[in-house]
PDB file of C-alpha atoms in Angstrom:
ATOM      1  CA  UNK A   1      14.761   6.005   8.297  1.00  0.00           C
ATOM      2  CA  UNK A   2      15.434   4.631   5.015  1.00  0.00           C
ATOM      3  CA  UNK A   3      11.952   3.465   3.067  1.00  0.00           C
ATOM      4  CA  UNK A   4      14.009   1.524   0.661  1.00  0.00           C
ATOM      5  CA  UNK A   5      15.513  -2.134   1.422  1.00  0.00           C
ATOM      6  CA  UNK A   6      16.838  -4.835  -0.166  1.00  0.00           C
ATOM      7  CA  UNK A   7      15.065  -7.441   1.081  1.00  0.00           C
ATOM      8  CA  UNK A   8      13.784 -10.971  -0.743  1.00  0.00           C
ATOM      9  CA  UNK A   9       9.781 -11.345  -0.419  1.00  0.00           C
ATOM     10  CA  UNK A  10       7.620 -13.993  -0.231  1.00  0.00           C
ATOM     11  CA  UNK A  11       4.890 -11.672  -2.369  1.00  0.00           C
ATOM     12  CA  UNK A  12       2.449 -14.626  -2.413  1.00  0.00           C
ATOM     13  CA  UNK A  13       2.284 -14.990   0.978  1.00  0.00           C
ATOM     14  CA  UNK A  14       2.357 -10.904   1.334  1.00  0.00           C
ATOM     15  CA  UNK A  15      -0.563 -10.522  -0.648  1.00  0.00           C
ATOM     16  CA  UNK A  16      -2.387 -12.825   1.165  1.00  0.00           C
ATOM     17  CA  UNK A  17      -1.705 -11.230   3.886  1.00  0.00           C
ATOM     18  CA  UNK A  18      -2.967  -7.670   2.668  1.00  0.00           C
ATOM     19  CA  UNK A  19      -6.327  -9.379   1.598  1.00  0.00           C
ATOM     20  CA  UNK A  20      -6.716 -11.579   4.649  1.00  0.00           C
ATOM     21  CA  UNK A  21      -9.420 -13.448   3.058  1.00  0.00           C
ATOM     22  CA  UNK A  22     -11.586 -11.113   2.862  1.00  0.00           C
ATOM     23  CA  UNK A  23     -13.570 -11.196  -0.244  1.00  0.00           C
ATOM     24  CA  UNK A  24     -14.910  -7.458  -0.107  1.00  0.00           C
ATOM     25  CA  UNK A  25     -11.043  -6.456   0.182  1.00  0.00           C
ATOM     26  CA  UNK A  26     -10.034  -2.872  -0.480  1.00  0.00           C
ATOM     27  CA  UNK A  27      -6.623  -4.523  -1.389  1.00  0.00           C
ATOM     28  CA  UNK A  28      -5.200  -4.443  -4.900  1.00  0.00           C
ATOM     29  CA  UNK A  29      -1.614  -5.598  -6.744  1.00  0.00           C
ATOM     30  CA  UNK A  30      -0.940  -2.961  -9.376  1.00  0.00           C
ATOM     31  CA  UNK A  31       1.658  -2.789 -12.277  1.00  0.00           C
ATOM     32  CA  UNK A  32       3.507   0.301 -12.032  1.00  0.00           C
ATOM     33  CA  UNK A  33       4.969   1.906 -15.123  1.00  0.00           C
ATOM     34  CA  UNK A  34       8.690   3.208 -15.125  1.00  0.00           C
ATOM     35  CA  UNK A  35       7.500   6.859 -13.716  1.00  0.00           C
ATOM     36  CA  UNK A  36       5.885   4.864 -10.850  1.00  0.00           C
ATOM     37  CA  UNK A  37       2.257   5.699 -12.088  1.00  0.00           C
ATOM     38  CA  UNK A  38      -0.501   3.104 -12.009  1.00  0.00           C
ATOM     39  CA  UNK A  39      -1.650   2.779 -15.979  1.00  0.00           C
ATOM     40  CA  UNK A  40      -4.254  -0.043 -14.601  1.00  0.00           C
ATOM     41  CA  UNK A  41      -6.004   1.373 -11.349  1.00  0.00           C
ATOM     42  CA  UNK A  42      -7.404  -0.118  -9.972  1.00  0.00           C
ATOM     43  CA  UNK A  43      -5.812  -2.837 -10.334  1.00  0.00           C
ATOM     44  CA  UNK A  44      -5.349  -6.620 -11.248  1.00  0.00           C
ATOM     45  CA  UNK A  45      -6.449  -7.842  -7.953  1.00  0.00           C
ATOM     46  CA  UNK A  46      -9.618  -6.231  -8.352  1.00  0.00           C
ATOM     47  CA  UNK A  47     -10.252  -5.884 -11.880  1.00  0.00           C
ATOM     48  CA  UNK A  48      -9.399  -9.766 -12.949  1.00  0.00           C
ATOM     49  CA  UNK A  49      -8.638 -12.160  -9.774  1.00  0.00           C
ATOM     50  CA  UNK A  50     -11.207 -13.288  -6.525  1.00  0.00           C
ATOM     51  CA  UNK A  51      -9.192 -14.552  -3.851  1.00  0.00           C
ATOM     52  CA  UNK A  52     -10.192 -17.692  -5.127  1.00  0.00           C
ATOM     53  CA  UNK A  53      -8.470 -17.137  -8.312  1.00  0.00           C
ATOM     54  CA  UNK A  54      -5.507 -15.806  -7.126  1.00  0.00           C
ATOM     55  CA  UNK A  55      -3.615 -18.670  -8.032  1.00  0.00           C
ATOM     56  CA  UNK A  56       0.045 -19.780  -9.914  1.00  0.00           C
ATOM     57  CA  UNK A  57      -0.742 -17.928 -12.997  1.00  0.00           C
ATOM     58  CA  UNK A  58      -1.931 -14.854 -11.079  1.00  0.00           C
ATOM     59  CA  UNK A  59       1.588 -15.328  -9.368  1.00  0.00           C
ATOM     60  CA  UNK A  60       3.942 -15.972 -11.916  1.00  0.00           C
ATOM     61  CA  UNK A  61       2.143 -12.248 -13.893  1.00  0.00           C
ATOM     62  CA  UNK A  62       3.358 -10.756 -10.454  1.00  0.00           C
ATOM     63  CA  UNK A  63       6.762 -12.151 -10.369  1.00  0.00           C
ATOM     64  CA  UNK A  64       7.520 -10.554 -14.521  1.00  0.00           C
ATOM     65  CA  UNK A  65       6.457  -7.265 -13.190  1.00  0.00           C
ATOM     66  CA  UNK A  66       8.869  -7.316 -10.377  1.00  0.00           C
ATOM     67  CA  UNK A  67      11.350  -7.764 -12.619  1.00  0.00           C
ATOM     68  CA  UNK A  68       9.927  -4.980 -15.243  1.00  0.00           C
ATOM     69  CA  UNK A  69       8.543  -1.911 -13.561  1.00  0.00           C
ATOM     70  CA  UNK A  70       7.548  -2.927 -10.317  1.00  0.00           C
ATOM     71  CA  UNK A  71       4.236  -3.693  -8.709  1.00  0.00           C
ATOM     72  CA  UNK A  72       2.423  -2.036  -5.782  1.00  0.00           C
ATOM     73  CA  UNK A  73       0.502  -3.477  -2.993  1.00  0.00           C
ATOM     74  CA  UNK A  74      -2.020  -1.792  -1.423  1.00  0.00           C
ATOM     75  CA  UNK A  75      -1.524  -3.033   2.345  1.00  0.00           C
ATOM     76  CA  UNK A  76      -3.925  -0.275   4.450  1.00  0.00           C
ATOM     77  CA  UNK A  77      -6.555   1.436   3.394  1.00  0.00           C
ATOM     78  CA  UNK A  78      -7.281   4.628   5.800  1.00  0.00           C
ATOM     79  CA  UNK A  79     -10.249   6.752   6.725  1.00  0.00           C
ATOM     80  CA  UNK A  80     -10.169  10.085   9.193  1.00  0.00           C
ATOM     81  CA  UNK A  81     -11.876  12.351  10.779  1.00  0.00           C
ATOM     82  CA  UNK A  82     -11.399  15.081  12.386  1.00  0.00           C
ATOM     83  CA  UNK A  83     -12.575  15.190  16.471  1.00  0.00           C
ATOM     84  CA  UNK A  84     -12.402  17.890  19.130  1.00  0.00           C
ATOM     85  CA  UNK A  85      -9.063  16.870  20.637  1.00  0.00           C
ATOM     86  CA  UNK A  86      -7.392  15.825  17.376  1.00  0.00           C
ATOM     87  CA  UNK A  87      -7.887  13.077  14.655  1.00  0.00           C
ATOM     88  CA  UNK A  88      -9.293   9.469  14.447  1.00  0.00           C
ATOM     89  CA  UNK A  89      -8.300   7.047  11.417  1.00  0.00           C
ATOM     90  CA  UNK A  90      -9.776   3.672  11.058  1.00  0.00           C
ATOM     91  CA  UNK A  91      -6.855   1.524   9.312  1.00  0.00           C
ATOM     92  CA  UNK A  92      -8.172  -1.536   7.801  1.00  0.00           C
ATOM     93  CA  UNK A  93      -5.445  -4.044   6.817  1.00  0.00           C
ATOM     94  CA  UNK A  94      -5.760  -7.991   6.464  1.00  0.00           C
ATOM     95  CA  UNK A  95      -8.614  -9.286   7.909  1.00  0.00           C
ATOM     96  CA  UNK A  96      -8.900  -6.481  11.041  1.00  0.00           C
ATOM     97  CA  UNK A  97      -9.644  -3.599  11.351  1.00  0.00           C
ATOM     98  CA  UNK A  98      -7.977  -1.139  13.747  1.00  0.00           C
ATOM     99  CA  UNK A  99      -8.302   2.801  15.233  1.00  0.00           C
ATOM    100  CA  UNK A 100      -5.657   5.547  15.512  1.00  0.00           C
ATOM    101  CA  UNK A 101      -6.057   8.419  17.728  1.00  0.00           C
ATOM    102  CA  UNK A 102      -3.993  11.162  17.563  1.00  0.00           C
ATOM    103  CA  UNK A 103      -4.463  14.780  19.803  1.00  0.00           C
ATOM    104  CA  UNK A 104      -2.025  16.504  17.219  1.00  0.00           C
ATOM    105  CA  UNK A 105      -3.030  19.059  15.103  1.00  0.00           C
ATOM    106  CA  UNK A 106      -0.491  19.324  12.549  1.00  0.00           C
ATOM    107  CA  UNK A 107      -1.732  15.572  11.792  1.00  0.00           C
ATOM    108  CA  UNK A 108      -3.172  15.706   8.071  1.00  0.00           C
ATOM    109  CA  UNK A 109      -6.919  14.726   7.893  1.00  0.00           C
ATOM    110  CA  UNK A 110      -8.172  13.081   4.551  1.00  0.00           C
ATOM    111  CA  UNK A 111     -11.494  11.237   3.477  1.00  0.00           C
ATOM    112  CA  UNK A 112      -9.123   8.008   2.291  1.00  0.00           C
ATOM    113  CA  UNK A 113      -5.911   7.220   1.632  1.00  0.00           C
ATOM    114  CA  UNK A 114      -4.267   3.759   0.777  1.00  0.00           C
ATOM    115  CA  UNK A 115      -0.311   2.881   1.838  1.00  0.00           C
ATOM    116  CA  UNK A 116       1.764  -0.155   1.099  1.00  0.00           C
ATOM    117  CA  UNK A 117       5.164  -1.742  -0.548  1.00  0.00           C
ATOM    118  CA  UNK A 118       6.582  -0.734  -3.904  1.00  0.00           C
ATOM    119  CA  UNK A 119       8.966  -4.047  -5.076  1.00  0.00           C
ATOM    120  CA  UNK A 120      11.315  -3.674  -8.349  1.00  0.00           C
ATOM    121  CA  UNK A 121      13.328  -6.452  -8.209  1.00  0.00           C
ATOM    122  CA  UNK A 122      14.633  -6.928  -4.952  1.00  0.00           C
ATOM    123  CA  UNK A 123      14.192  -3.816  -3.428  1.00  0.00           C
ATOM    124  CA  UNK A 124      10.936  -2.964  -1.344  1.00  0.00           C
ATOM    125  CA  UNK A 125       9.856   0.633  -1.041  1.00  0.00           C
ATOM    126  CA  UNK A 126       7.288   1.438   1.891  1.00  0.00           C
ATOM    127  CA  UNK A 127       5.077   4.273   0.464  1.00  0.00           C
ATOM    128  CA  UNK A 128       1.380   5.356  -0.356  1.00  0.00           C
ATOM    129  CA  UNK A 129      -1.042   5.992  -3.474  1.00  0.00           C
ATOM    130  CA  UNK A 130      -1.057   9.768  -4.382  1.00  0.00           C
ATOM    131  CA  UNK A 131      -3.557  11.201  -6.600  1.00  0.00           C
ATOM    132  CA  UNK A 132      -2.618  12.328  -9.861  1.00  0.00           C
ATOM    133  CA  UNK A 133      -4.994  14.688 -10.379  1.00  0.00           C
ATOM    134  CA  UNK A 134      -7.937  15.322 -12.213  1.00  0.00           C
ATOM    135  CA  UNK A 135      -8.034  12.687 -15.100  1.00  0.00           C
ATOM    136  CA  UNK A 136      -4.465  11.723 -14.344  1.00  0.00           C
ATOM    137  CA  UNK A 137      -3.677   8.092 -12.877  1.00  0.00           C
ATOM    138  CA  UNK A 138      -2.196   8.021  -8.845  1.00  0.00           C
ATOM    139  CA  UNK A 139       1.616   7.024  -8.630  1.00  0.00           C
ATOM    140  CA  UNK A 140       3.099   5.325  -6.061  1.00  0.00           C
ATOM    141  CA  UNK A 141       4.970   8.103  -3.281  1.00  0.00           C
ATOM    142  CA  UNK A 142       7.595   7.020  -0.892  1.00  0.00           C
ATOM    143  CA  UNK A 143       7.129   8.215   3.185  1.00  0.00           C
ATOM    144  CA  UNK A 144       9.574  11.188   3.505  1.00  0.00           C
ATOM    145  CA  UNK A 145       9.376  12.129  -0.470  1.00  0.00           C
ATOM    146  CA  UNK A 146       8.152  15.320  -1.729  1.00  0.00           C
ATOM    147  CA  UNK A 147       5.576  13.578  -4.395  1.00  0.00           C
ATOM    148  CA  UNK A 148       2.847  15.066  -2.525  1.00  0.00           C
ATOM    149  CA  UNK A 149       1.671  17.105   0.944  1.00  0.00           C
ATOM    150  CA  UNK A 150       4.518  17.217   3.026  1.00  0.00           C
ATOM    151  CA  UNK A 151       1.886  15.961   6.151  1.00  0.00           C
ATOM    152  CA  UNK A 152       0.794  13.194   3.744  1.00  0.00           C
ATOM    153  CA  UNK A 153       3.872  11.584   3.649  1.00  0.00           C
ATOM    154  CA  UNK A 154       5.739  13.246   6.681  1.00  0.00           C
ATOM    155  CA  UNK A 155       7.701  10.638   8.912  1.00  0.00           C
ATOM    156  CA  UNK A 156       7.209  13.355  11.453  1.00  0.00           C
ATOM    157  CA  UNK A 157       3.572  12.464  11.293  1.00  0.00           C
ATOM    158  CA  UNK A 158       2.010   9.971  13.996  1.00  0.00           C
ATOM    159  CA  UNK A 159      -0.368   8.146  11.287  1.00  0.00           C
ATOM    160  CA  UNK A 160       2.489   7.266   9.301  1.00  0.00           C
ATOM    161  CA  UNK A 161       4.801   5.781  12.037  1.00  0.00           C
ATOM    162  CA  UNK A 162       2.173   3.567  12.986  1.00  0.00           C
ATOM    163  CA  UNK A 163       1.336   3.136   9.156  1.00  0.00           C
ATOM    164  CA  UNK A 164       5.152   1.715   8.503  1.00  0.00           C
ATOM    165  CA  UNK A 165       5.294  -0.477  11.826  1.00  0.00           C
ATOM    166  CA  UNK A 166       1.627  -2.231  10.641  1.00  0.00           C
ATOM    167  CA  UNK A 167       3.401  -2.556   7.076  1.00  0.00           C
ATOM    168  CA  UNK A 168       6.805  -4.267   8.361  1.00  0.00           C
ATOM    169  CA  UNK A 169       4.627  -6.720  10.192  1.00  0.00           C
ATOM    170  CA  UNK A 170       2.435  -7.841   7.345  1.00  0.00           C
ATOM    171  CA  UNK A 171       5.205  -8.214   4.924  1.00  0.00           C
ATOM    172  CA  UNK A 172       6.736 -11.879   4.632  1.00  0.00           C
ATOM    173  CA  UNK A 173      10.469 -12.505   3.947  1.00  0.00           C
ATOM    174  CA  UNK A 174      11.349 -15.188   1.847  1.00  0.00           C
ATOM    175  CA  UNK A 175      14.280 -17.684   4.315  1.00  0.00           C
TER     176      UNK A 175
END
């Protein structure tokens, strides 16, 4: 499966579909520098923009980055545990909130973990937020890449195939 498409958009209508007006969101749009780190985590969304406020200009800042180094959104934000037979993660994305069960055990279990869409121009790249370490900003990872635990972004793992199926449905093309 290639995580990479050319595809056109509608990142307005995309972000408001990540936040799902939910003022408490967990959802953030992030400027990514060339290396595909994230010099402003947590974000614009959260650090400068309600969902009130995300308006034209909010917009427009969006739409230079594109065209610069790319921006991320932050679509799911993910919580596990581990069980007896396996795993639960609670995936919260828009305005629901949804479980995952899974009785594999080769199925990576984390406190947290956030996934969405890298866009540089007209290419969208479905991925997740990887930690950079200790005093080091998180970068954005493509699914299959070897940025990080191969479970973390295995397409061999369960979480993640139901991961990029909830992502293609909240993103919104552009006609």
């Amino acid at each position: 499966m290639n995580m990479t498409r050319k595809i056109n958009v509608n990142v307005s209508q995309t972000v408001k579909n990540a936040v799902g007006k939910n003022e408490d969101f967990h959802f953030y749009v992030d400027e990514l520098a060339s290396d595909d780190h994230m010099p402003t985590y947590a974000g614009f969304a959260d650090e400068k923009y309600t969902f009130e406020s995300m308006d034209e200009s909010f917009f427009e800042f969006l739409t230079c980055k594109i065209h610069e180094n790319g921006i991320y959104i932050r679509m799911i934000h993910a919580t596990g545990e581990n069980t007896p037979d396996g795993a639960l993660f609670t995936l919260e994305c828009g305005d629901s909130t949804m479980t995952f069960e899974t009785a594999e055990s080769n199925v990576l279990v984390f406190e947290f973990a956030d996934y969405g869409i890298k866009i540089l121009n007209d290419e969208v790249t479905l991925g997740a937020t990887v930690d950079g370490g200790c005093a080091h900003t998180p970068y954005f990872a493509e699914f299959g890449s070897s940025k990080a635990n191969d479970q973390f972004l295995s397409l061999d793992n369960p979480l993640n195939k139901q991961v990029i199926d909830l992502l293609l449905e909240m993103i919104v093309l552009d006609e």
